[in-house]
Coordinates of C-alpha atoms in Angstrom, one line a residue:
X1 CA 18.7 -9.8 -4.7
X2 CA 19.9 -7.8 -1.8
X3 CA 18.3 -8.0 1.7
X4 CA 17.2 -4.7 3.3
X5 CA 19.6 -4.2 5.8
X6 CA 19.0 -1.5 8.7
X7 CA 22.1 0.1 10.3
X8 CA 20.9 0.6 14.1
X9 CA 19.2 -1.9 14.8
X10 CA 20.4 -4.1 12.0
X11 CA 17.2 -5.9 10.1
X12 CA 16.5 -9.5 11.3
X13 CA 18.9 -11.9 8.5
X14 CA 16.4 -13.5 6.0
X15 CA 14.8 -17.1 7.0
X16 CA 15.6 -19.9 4.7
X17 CA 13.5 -22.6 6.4
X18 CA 10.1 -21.8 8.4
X19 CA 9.8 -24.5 11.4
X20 CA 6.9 -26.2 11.3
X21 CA 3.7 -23.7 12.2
X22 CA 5.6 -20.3 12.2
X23 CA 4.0 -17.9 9.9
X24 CA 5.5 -15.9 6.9
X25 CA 4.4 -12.4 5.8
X26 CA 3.8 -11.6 2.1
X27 CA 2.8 -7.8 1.9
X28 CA 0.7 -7.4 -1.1
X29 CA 0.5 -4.2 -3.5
X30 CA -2.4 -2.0 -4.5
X31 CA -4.6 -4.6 -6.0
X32 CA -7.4 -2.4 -7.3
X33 CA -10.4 -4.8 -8.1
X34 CA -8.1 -6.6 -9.9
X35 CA -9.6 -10.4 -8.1
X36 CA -7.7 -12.6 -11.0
X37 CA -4.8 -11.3 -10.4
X38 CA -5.0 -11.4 -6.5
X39 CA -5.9 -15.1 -6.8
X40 CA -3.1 -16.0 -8.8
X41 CA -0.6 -14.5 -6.7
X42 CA -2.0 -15.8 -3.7
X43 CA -1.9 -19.2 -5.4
X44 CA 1.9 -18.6 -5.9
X45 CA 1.9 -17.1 -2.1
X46 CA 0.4 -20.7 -1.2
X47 CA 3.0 -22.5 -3.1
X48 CA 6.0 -20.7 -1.7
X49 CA 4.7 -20.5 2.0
X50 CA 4.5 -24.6 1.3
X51 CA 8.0 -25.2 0.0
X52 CA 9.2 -23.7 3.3
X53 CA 6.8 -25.0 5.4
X54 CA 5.2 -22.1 6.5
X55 CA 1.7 -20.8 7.0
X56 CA 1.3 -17.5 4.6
X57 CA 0.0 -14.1 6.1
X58 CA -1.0 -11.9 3.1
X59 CA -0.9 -8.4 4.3
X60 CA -2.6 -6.3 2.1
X61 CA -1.8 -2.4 1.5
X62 CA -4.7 -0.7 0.6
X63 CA -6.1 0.4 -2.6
X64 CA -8.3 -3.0 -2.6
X65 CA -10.7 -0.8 -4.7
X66 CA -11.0 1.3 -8.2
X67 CA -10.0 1.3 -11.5
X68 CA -10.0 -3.0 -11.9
X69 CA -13.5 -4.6 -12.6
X70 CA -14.0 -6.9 -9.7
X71 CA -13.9 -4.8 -6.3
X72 CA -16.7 -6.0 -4.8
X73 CA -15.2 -9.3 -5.7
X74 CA -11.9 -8.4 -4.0
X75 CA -13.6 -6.8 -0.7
X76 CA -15.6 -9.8 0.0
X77 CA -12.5 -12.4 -0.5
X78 CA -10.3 -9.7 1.9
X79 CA -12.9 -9.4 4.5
X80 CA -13.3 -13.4 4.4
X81 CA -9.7 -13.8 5.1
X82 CA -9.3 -11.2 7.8
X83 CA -12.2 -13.1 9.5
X84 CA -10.3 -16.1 9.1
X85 CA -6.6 -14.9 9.9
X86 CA -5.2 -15.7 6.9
X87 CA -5.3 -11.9 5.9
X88 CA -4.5 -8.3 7.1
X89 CA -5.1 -4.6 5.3
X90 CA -5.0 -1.2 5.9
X91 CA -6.9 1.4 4.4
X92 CA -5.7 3.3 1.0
X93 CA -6.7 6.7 -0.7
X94 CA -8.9 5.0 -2.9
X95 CA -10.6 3.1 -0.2
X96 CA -11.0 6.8 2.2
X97 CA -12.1 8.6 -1.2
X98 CA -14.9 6.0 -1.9
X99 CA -16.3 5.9 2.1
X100 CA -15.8 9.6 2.1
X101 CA -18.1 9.9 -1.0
X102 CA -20.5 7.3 -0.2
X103 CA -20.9 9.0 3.5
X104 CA -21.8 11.9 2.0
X105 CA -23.7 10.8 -0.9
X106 CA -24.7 7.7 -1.1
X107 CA -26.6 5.2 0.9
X108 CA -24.3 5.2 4.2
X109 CA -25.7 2.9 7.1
X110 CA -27.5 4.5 10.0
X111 CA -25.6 1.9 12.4
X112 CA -22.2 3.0 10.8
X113 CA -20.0 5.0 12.9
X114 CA -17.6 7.2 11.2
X115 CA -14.1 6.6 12.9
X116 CA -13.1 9.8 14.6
X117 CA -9.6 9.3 13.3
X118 CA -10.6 10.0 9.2
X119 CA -11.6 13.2 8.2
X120 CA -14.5 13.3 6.7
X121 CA -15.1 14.8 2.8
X122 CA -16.4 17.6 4.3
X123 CA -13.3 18.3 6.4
X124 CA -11.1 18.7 3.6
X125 CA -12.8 22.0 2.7
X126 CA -12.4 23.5 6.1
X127 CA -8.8 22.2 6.1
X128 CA -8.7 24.6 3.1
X129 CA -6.2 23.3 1.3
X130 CA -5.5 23.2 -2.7
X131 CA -8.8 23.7 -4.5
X132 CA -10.9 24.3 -1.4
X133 CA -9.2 27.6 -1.1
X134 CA -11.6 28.5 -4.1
X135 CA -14.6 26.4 -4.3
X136 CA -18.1 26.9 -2.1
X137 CA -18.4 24.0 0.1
X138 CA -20.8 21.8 -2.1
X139 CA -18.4 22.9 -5.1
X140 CA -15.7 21.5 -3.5
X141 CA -17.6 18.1 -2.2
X142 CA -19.0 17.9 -5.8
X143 CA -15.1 18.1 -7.0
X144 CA -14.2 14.9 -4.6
X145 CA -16.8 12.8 -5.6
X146 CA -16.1 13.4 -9.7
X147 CA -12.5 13.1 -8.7
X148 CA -13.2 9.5 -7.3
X149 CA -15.6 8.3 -9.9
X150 CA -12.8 9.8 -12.9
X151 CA -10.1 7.9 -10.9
X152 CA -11.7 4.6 -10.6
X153 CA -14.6 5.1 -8.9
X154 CA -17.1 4.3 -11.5
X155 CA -15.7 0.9 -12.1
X156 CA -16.2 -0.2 -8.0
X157 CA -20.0 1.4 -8.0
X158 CA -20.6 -0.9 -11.2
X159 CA -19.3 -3.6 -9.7
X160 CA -21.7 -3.4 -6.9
X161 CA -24.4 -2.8 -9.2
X162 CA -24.9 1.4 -8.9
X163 CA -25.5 3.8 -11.1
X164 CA -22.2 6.0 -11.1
X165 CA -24.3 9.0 -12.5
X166 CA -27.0 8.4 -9.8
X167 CA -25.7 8.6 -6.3
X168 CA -29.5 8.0 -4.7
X169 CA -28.2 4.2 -6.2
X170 CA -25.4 3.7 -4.3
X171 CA -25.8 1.1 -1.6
X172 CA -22.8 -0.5 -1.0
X173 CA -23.4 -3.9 1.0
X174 CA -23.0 -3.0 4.7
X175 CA -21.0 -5.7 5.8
X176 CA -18.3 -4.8 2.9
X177 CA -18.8 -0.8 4.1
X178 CA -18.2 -1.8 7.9
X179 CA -15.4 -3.7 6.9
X180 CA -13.7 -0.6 5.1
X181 CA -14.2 2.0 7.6
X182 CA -12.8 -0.7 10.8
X183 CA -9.6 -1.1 8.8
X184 CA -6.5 0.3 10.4
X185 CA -4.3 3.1 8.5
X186 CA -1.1 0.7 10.1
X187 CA -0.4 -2.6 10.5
X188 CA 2.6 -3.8 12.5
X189 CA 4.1 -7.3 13.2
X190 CA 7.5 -7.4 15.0
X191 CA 9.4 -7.5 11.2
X192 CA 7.3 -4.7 9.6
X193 CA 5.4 -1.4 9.8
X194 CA 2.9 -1.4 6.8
X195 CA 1.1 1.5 5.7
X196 CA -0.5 2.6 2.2
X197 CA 1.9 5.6 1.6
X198 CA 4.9 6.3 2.6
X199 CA 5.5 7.8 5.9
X200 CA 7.8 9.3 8.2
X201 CA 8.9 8.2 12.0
X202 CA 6.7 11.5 13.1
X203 CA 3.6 10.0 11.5
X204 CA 3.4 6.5 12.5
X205 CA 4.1 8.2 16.3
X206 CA 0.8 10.7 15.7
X207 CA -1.2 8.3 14.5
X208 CA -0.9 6.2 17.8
X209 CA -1.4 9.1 20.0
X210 CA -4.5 10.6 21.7
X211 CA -4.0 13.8 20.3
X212 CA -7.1 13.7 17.6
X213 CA -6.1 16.5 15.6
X214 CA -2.7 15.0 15.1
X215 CA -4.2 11.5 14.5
X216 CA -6.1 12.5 11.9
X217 CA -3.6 14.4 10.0
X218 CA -1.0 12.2 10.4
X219 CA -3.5 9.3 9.0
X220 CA -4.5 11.5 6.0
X221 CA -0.3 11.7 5.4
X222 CA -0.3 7.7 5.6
X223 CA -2.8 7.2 3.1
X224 CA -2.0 10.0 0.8
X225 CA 2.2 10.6 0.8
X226 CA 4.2 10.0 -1.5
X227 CA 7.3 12.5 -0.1
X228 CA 10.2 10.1 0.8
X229 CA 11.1 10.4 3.9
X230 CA 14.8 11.9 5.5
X231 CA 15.2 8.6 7.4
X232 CA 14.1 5.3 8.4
X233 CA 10.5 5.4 9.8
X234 CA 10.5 2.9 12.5
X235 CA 14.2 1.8 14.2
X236 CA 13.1 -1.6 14.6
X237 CA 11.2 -2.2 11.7
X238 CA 11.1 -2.3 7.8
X239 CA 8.8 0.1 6.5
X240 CA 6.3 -1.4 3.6
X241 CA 4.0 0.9 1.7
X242 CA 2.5 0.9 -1.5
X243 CA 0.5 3.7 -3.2
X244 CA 3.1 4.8 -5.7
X245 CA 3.7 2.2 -8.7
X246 CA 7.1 1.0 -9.2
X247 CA 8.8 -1.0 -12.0
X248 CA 9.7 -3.7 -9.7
X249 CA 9.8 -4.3 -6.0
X250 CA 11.9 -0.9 -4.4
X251 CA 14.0 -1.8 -1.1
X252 CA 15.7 1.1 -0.1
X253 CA 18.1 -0.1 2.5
X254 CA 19.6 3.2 3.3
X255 CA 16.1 4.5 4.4
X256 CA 14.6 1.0 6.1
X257 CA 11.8 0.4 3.9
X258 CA 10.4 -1.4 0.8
X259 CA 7.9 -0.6 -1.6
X260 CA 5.6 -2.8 -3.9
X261 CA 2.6 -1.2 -5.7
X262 CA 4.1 -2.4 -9.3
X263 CA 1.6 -1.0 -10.8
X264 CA -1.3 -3.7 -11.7
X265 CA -3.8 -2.3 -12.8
X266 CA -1.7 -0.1 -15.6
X267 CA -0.9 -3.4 -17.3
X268 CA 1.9 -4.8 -14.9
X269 CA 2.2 -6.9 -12.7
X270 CA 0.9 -7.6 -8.8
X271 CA 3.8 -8.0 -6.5
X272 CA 4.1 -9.3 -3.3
X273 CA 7.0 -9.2 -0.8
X274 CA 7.9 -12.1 1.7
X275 CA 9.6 -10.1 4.9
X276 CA 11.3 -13.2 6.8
X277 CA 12.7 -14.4 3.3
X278 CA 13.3 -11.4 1.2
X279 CA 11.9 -12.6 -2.2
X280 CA 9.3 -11.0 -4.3
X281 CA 6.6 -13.3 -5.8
X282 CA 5.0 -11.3 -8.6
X283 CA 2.0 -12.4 -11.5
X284 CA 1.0 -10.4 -14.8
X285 CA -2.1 -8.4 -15.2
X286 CA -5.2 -11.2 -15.3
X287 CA -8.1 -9.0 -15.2
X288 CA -9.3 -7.1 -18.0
X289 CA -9.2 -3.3 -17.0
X290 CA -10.3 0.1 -18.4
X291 CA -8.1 2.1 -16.0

């Protein structure tokens, strides 16, 4: 396999040995309720963090949610590990959708702040864009919650024990819902820049800055683009997103970035890549799905 190379600054060569204590990032796909399959990978993750006698960082993507049968399942482990430090995430469409609907519908915790950086479901018809240029208001906020629910979003709610034709019945546990909306839309270590979707050097700048309007647009682009951009995102880091299922693990060198949503959930496989090696460690489909 080739190594992601950058041309200025050049990327870091791959590790073959971890000295004893240094810790190894494995940036793992869209997992999408699919629990099984996380736990198998993250068995292999184990293994291989072992063999080079490392301690394992699984950075999530996004997407923990939807579509697979066990996302309560896979919330609960996340949240566990973050807790711990043996995890990190960032947030994903599918995870926004489902906090935007629930916020607005659903059973959304007094004591729960929205973060001033998201927009809310409501937001997106005052932004005015695509089909809130033709729908009232509660049309349009009607149209996001049956788009989430038709993409996945029925699936999570059963899994939490809802009604998805009853939103007076969805109470998400709290701790799982404060979890959600305190994740970041980027993680960075000193390797990598991870966000859900792909994103542009402009982007990851807004979405640090104190300019709100700009923060939350450029966090709506992080979560929901899938435009490649014209060059590398970050000059001193590999860029790792996920969001758009790929055959197999994508590095693309000439733009400084990798991607590895491979698409579990459609019957393929969960992916995960290891930064300070450059492998990919990768298990089939475990979970039975109705995606």
């Amino acid at each position: 396999m080739t190594p992601v190379r950058r041309h200025q600054p050049d990327a870091p060569a791959p590790a073959r040995k971890g000295s004893a204590g240094s810790v190894w990032h494995y940036v793992v796909g869209d997992v999408h309720g699919c629990f099984d399959s996380l736990r198998r990978l993250e068995d292999r993750i184990a293994a291989h963090a072992a063999r080079n006698r490392v301690r394992p960082l699984v950075v999530l993507v996004g997407d923990l949610i939807d579509r697979g049968p066990a996302s309560r399942s896979v919330v609960s482990w996340v949240r566990a590990g973050v807790a711990a430090g043996t995890h990190a995430a960032v947030l994903g469409n599918h995870d926004i959708l489902m906090l935007e609907c629930l916020q607005a519908f659903g059973r959304w915790p007094e004591t729960l702040a929205w973060p001033d950086h998201l927009y809310r479901l409501t937001d997106h018809h005052a932004r005015g864009e695509r089909s809130a240029r033709w729908l009232s208001p509660r049309d349009h906020a009607d149209y996001r919650r049956m788009l989430w629910l038709s993409q996945g979003g029925y699936q999570t709610l059963v899994s939490y024990g809802c009604r998805p034709d009853r939103p007076a019945s969805w109470d998400i546990d709290a701790d799982d819902l404060g979890f959600l909306v305190r994740l970041p839309t980027v993680w960075c270590s000193s390797r990598v820049v991870v966000s859900h979707a792909l994103a542009r050097a402009v982007d990851l700048q807004a979405a640090a800055s104190g300019d709100l309007p700009r923060r939350r647009e450029a966090c709506h682009r992080l979560v929901w683009s899938r435009e490649l951009p014209e060059a590398a995102p970050d000059p001193d880091r590999i860029h790792v997103s996920g969001h758009s299922p790929m055959q197999r693990v994508r590095r693309r060198p000439e733009l400084g970035l990798v991607q590895v949503d491979t698409g579990c959930v459609y019957g393929r496989r969960l992916s995960a890549w290891c930064c300070e090696s450059d492998q990919v460690l990768s298990v089939a489909l475990e979970d039975p799905v109705d995606a």
